[in-house]
Tab-separated table of C-alpha atoms in Angstrom:
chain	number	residue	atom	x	y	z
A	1	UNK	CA	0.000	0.000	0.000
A	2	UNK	CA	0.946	3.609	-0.801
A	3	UNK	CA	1.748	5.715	1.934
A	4	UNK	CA	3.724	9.444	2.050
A	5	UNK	CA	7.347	8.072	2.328
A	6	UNK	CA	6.719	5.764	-0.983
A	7	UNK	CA	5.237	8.238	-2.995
A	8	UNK	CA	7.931	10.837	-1.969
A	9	UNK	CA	10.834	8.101	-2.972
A	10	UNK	CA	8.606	6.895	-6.824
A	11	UNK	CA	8.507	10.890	-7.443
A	12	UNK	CA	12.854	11.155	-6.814
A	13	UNK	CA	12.734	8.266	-8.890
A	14	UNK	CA	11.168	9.532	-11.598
A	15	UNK	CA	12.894	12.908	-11.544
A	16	UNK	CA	16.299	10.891	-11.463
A	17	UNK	CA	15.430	9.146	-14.499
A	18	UNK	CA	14.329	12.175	-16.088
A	19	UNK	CA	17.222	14.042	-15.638
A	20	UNK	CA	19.710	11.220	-16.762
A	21	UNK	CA	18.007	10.781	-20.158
A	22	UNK	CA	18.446	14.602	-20.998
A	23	UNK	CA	21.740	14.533	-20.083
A	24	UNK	CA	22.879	11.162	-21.494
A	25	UNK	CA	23.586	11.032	-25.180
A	26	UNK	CA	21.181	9.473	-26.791
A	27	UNK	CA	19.004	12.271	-25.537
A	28	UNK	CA	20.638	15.051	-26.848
A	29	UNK	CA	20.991	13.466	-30.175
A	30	UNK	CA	17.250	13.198	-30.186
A	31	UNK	CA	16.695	16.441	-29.303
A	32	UNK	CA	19.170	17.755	-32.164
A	33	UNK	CA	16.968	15.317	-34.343
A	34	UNK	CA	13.662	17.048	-32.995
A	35	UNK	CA	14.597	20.759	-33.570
A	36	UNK	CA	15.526	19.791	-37.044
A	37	UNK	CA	11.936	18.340	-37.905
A	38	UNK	CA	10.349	20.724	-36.365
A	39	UNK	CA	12.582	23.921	-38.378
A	40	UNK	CA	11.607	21.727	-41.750
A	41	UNK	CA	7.666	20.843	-41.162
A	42	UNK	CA	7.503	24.353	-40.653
A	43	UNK	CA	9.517	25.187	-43.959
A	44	UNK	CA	7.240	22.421	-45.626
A	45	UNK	CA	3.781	23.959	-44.111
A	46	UNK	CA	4.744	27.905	-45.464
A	47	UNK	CA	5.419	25.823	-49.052
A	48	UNK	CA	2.479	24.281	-48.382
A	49	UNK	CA	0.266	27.338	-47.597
A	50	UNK	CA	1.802	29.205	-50.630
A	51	UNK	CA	-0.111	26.856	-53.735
A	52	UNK	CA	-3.583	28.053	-54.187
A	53	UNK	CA	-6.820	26.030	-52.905
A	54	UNK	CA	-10.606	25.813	-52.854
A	55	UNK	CA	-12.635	26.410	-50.177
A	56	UNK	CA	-16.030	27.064	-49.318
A	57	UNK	CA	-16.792	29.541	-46.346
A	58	UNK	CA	-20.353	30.361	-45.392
A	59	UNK	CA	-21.961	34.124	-44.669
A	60	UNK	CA	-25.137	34.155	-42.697
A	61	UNK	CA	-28.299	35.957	-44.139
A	62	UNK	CA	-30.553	38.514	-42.325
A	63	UNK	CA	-33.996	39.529	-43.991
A	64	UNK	CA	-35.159	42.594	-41.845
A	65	UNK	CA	-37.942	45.165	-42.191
A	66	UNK	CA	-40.568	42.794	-42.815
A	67	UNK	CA	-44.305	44.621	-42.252
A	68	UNK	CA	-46.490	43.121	-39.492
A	69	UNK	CA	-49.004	41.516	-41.420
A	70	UNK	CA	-46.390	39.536	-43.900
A	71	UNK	CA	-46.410	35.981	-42.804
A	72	UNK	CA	-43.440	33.964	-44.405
A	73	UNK	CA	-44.747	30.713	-45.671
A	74	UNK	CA	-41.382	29.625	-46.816
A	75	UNK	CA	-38.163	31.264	-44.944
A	76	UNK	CA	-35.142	32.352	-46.980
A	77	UNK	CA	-32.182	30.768	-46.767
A	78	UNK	CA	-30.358	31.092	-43.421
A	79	UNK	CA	-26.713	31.362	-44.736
A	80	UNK	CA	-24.992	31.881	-48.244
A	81	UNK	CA	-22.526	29.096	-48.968
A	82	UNK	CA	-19.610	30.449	-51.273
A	83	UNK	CA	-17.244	28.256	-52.555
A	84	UNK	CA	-13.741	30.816	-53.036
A	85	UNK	CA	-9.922	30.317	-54.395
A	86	UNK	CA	-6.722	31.387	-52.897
A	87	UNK	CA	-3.827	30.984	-51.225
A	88	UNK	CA	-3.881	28.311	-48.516
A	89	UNK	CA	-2.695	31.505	-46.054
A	90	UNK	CA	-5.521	33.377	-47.075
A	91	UNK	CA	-8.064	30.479	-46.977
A	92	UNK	CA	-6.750	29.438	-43.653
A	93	UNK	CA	-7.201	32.428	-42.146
A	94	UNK	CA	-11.096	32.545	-43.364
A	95	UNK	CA	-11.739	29.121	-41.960
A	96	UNK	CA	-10.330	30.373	-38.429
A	97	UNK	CA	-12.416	33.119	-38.720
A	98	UNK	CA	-15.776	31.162	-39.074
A	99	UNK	CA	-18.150	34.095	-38.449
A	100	UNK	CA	-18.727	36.474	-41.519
A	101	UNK	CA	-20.781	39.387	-41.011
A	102	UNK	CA	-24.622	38.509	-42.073
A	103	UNK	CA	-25.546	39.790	-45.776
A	104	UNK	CA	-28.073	42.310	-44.802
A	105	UNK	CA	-31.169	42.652	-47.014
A	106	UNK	CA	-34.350	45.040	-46.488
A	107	UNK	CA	-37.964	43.254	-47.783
A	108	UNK	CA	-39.761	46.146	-48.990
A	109	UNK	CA	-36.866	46.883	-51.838
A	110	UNK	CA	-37.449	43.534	-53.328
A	111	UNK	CA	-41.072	43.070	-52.369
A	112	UNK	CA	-43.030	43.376	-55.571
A	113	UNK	CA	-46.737	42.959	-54.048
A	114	UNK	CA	-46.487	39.371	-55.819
A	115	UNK	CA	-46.585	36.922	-52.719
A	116	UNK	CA	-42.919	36.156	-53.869
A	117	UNK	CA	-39.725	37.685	-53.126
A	118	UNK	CA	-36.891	37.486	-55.515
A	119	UNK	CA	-33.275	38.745	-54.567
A	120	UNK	CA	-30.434	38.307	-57.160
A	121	UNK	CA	-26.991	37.734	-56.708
A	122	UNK	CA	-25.766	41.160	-57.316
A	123	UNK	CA	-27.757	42.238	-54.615
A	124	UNK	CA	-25.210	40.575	-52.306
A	125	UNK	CA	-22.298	40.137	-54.118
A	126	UNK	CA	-20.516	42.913	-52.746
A	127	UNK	CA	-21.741	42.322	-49.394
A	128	UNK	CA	-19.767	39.437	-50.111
A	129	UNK	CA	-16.524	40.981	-52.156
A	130	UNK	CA	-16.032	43.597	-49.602
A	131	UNK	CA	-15.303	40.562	-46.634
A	132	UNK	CA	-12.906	38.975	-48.975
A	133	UNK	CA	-9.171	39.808	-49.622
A	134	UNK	CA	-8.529	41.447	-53.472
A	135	UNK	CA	-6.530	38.160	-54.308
A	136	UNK	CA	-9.777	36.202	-53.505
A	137	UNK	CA	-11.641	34.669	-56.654
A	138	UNK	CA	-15.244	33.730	-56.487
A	139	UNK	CA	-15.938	30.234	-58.055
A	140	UNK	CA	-19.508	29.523	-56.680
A	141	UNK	CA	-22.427	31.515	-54.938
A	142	UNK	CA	-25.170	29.029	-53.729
A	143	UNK	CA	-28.491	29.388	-53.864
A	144	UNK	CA	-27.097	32.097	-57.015
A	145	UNK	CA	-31.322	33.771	-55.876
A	146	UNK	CA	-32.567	34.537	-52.605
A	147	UNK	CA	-36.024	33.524	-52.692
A	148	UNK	CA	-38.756	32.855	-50.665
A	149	UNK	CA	-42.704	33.502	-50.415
A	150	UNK	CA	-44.949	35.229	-47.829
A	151	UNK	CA	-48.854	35.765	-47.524
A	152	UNK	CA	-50.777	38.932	-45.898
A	153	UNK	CA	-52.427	37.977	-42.680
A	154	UNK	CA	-55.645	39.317	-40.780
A	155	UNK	CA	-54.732	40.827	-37.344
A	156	UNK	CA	-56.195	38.976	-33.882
A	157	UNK	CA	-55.489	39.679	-30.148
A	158	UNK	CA	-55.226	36.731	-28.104
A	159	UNK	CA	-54.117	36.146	-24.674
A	160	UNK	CA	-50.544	33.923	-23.783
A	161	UNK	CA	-50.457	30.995	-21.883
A	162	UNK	CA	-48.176	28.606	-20.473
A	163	UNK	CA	-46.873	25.188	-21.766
A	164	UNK	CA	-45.144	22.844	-20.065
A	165	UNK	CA	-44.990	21.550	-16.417
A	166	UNK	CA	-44.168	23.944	-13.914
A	167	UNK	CA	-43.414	22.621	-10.142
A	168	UNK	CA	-42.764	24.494	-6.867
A	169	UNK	CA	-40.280	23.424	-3.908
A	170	UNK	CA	-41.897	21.140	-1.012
A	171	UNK	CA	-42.532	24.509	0.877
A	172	UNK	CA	-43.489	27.024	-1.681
A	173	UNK	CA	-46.119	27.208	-4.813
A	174	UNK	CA	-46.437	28.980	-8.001
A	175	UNK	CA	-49.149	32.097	-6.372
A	176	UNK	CA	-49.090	33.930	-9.566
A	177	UNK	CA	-48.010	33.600	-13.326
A	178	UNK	CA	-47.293	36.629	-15.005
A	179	UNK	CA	-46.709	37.447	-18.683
A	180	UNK	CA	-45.438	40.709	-20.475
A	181	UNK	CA	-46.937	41.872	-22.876
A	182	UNK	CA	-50.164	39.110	-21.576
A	183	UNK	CA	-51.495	39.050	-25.005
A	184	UNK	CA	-49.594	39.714	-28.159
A	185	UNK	CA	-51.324	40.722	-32.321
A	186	UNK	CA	-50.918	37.144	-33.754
A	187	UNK	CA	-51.734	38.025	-38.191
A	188	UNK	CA	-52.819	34.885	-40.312
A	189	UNK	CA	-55.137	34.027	-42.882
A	190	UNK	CA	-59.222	33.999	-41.440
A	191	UNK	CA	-59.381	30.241	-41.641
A	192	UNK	CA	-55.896	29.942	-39.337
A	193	UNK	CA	-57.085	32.628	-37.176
A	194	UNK	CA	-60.337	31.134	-36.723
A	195	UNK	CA	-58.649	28.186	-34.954
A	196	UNK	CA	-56.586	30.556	-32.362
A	197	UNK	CA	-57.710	31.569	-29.092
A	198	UNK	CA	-54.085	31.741	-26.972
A	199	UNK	CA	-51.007	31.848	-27.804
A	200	UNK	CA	-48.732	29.322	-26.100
A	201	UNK	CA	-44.955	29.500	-24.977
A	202	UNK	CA	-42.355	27.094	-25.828
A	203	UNK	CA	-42.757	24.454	-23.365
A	204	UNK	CA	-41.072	25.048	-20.087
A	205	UNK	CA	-39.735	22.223	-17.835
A	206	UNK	CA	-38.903	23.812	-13.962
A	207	UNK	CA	-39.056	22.210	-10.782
A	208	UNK	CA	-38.059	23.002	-7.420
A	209	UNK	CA	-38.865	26.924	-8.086
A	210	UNK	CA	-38.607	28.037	-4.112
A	211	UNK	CA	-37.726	31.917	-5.529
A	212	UNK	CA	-39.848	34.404	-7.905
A	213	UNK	CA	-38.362	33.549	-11.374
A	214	UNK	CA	-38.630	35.707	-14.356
A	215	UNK	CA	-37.658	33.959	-17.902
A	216	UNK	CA	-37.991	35.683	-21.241
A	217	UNK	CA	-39.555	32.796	-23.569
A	218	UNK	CA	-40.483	32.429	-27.390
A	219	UNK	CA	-43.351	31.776	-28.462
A	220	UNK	CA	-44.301	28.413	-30.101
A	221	UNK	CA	-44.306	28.771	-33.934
A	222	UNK	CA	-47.752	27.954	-35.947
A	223	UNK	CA	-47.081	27.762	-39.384
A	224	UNK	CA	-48.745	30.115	-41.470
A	225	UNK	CA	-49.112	32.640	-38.784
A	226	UNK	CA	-46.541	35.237	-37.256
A	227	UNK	CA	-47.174	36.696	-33.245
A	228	UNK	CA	-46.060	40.177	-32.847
A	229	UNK	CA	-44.412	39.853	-30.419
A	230	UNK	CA	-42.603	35.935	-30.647
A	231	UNK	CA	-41.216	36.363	-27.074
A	232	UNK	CA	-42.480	37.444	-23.659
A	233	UNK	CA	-41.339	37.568	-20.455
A	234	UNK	CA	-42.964	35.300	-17.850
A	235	UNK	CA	-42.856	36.056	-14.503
A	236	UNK	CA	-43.237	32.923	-11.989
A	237	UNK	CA	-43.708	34.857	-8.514
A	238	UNK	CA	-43.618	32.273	-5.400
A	239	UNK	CA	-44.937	32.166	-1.915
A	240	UNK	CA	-44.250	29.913	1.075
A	241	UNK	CA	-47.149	27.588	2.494
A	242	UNK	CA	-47.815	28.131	6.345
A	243	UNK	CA	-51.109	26.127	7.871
A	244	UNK	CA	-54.187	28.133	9.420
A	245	UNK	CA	-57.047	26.521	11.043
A	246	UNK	CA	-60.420	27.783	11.465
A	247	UNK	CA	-63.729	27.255	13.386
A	248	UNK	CA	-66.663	26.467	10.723
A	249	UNK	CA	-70.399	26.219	12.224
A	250	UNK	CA	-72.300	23.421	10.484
A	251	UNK	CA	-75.339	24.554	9.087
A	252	UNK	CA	-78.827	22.679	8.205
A	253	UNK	CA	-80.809	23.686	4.990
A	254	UNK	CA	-83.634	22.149	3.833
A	255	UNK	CA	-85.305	21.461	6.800
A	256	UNK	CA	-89.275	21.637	7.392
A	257	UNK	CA	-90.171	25.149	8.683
A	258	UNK	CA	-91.081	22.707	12.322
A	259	UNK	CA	-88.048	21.085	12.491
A	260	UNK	CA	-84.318	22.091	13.235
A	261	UNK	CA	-80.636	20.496	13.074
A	262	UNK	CA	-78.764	19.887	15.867
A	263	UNK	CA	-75.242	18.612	15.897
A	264	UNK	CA	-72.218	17.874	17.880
A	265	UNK	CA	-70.268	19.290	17.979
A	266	UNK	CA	-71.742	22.437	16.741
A	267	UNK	CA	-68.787	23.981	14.495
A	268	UNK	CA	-65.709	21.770	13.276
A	269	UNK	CA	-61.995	22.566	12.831
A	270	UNK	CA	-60.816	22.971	9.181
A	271	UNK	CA	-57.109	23.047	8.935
A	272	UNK	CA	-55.569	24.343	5.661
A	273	UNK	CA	-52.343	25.473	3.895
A	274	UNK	CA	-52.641	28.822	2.495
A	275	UNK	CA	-49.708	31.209	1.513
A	276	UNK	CA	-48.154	33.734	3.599
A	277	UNK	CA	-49.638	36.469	1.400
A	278	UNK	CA	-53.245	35.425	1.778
A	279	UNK	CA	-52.756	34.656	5.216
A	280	UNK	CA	-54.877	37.225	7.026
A	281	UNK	CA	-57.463	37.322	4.414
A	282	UNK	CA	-58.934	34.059	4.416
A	283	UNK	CA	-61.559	33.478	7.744
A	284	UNK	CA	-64.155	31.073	8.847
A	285	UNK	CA	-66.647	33.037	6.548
A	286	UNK	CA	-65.525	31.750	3.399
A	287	UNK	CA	-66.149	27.947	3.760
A	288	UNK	CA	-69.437	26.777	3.887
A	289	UNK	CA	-70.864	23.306	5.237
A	290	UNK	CA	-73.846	22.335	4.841
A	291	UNK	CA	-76.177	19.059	5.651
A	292	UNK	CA	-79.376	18.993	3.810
A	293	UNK	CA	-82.608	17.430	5.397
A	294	UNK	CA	-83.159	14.594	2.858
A	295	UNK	CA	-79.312	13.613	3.121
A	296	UNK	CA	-79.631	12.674	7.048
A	297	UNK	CA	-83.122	10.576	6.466
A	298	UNK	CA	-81.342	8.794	3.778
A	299	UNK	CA	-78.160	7.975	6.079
A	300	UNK	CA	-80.385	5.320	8.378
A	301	UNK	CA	-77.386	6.631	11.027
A	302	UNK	CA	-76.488	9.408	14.004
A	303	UNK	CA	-73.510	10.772	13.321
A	304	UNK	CA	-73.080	11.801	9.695
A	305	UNK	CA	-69.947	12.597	7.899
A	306	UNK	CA	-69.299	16.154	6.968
A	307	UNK	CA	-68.014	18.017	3.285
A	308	UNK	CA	-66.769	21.368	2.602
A	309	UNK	CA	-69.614	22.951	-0.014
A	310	UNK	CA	-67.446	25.874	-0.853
A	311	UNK	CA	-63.542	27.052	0.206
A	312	UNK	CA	-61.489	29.833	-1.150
A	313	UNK	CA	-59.581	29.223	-4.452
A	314	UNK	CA	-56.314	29.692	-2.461
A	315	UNK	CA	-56.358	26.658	0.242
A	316	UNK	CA	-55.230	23.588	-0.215
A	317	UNK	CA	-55.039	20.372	1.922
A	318	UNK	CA	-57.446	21.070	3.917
A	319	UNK	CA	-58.536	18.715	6.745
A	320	UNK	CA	-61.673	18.831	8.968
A	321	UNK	CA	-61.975	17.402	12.791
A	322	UNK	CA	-63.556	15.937	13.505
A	323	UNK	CA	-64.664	13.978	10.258
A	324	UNK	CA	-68.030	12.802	11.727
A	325	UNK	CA	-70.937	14.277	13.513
A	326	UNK	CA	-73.339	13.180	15.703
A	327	UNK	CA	-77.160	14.812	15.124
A	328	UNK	CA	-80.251	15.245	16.384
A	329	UNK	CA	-83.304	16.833	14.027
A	330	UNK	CA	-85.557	18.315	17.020
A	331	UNK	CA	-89.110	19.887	16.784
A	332	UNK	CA	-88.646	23.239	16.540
A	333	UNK	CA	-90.937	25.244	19.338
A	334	UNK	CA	-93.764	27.692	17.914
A	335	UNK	CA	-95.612	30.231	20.156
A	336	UNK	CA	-99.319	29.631	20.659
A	337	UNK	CA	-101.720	32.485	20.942
């Protein structure tokens, strides 16, 4: 087994080696040997370099200014692949640099009314000569037409809405979701629009959100229709989950105008979580529970078991104690005159 002392004494080892084969010889003749390549692969790459080669580089392609109400149904082409001769110093030195600056072209100087936008190649060509070096030849430009076709939509305001799963930490839950803008000018043709009544995010995937999380997402592509805006931002505000419990009285309807419930005991306990924010504002007033007449002749029993009719929207696991009543239905006393 290793231990400090035997590592110490393999590492002195090692060194001792190392230092005998750079001073020994055979080392230094190797050495000699290796400066040599290295002084001729280098003479051999600048030869190299020096012949002329093909290449093809790619520059990306931006469409901008593009009206509202144009939907693309086909998109033009996202980069222009140009095949180039040259040096192998020049071409090297385009391939490092990878990222060309995007071939800019406005819509409404090609747009024709037509549905279909043409753009020839000298309408980017120099776009394209003025990245190159002068000693750069042009073989190929491909696609040689930038083309691509569009429709005119009808405008509709819908609302956005969240897709995807969305979970909270074991404490906390999701009190509010919050887009901006909350509805967005989606423009289509009547028969897509007709279809539409929200527009929905790309789906999200988040769990264990304990902190109020804001995201800036796109929205999920339809074809044949174009939102204005594609992206929002969605806010996902949190709260923390205490518990509250409250007395509830247990109330009789439907009873004969002689007759009257009777129960014990007379109010139960609901327990609840509920989030610090709505804390204070939730009381005993906003559940209801109720036990209708017919219900307790149809039990055949005296204790009966009790249901919330109505809680607020913002409780959850709630719990009631006890679960069962006992009951009495009593004659109710009338005055005589």
């Amino acid at each position: 087994m290793f231990n400090t002392k035997n590592i110490k004494y393999y590492y002195n080892q090692l060194i001792g080696r190392i230092r005998n084969f750079i001073l020994s010889d055979s080392s230094s003749k190797f050495l000699i040997f290796l400066f040599f390549f290295i002084i001729s692969l280098g003479f051999w790459l600048l030869q190299t370099l020096n012949d002329d080669y093909e290449t093809t580089i790619s520059f990306p392609v931006r469409v901008r200014r593009i009206p509202n109400d144009v939907v693309l149904t086909s998109d033009p082409p996202a980069q222009m692949r140009v095949t180039v001769k040259d040096k192998g110093t020049i071409l090297l030195n385009y391939i490092m640099r990878k990222n060309f600056t995007p071939l800019i072209l406005d819509f409404d100087d090609y747009d024709q009314g037509r549905d279909v936008v043409k753009i020839p190649r000298p309408a980017f060509q120099q776009s394209i000569f003025s990245q190159l070096n002068a000693s750069t030849s042009i073989l190929a430009i491909s696609p040689d037409t930038i083309e691509f076709t569009y429709s005119k939509g009808n405008p509709k305001q819908i609302p956005v809405r969240l897709k995807g799963r969305v979970t909270a930490g074991r404490l906390n839950y999701i009190s509010d979701t919050i887009f901006t803008p909350d509805s967005v000018i989606v423009y289509a043709p009547q028969q897509i629009l007709d279809t539409m009544t929200a527009a929905y995010t790309t789906p999200l995937s988040l769990q264990n959100v304990t902190d109020t999380t804001k995201l800036y997402v796109e929205l999920e592509k339809i074809k044949g229709a174009k939102f204005v805006p594609d992206n929002v931002a969605v806010t996902l505000a949190t709260d923390i989950f205490t518990e509250k419990s409250v007395e509830v009285p247990i109330i009789g309807i439907n009873f004969p105008a002689d007759k009257m419930l009777r129960t014990f005991p007379s109010k139960v306990k609901v327990t609840f979580r509920i989030g610090l924010k709505e804390f204070k504002t939730v009381r005993a007033e906003d559940f209801i529970i109720t036990i209708s007449y017919e219900d307790l002749l149809r039990s055949g029993s005296d204790n009966y078991k009790v249901e919330l009719k109505a809680k607020p929207r913002e409780v959850n696991d709630v719990h009631i104690s006890p679960e069962y009543v006992d009951f009495l239905i009593e004659e109710r006393l009338t005055d005589e005159h």
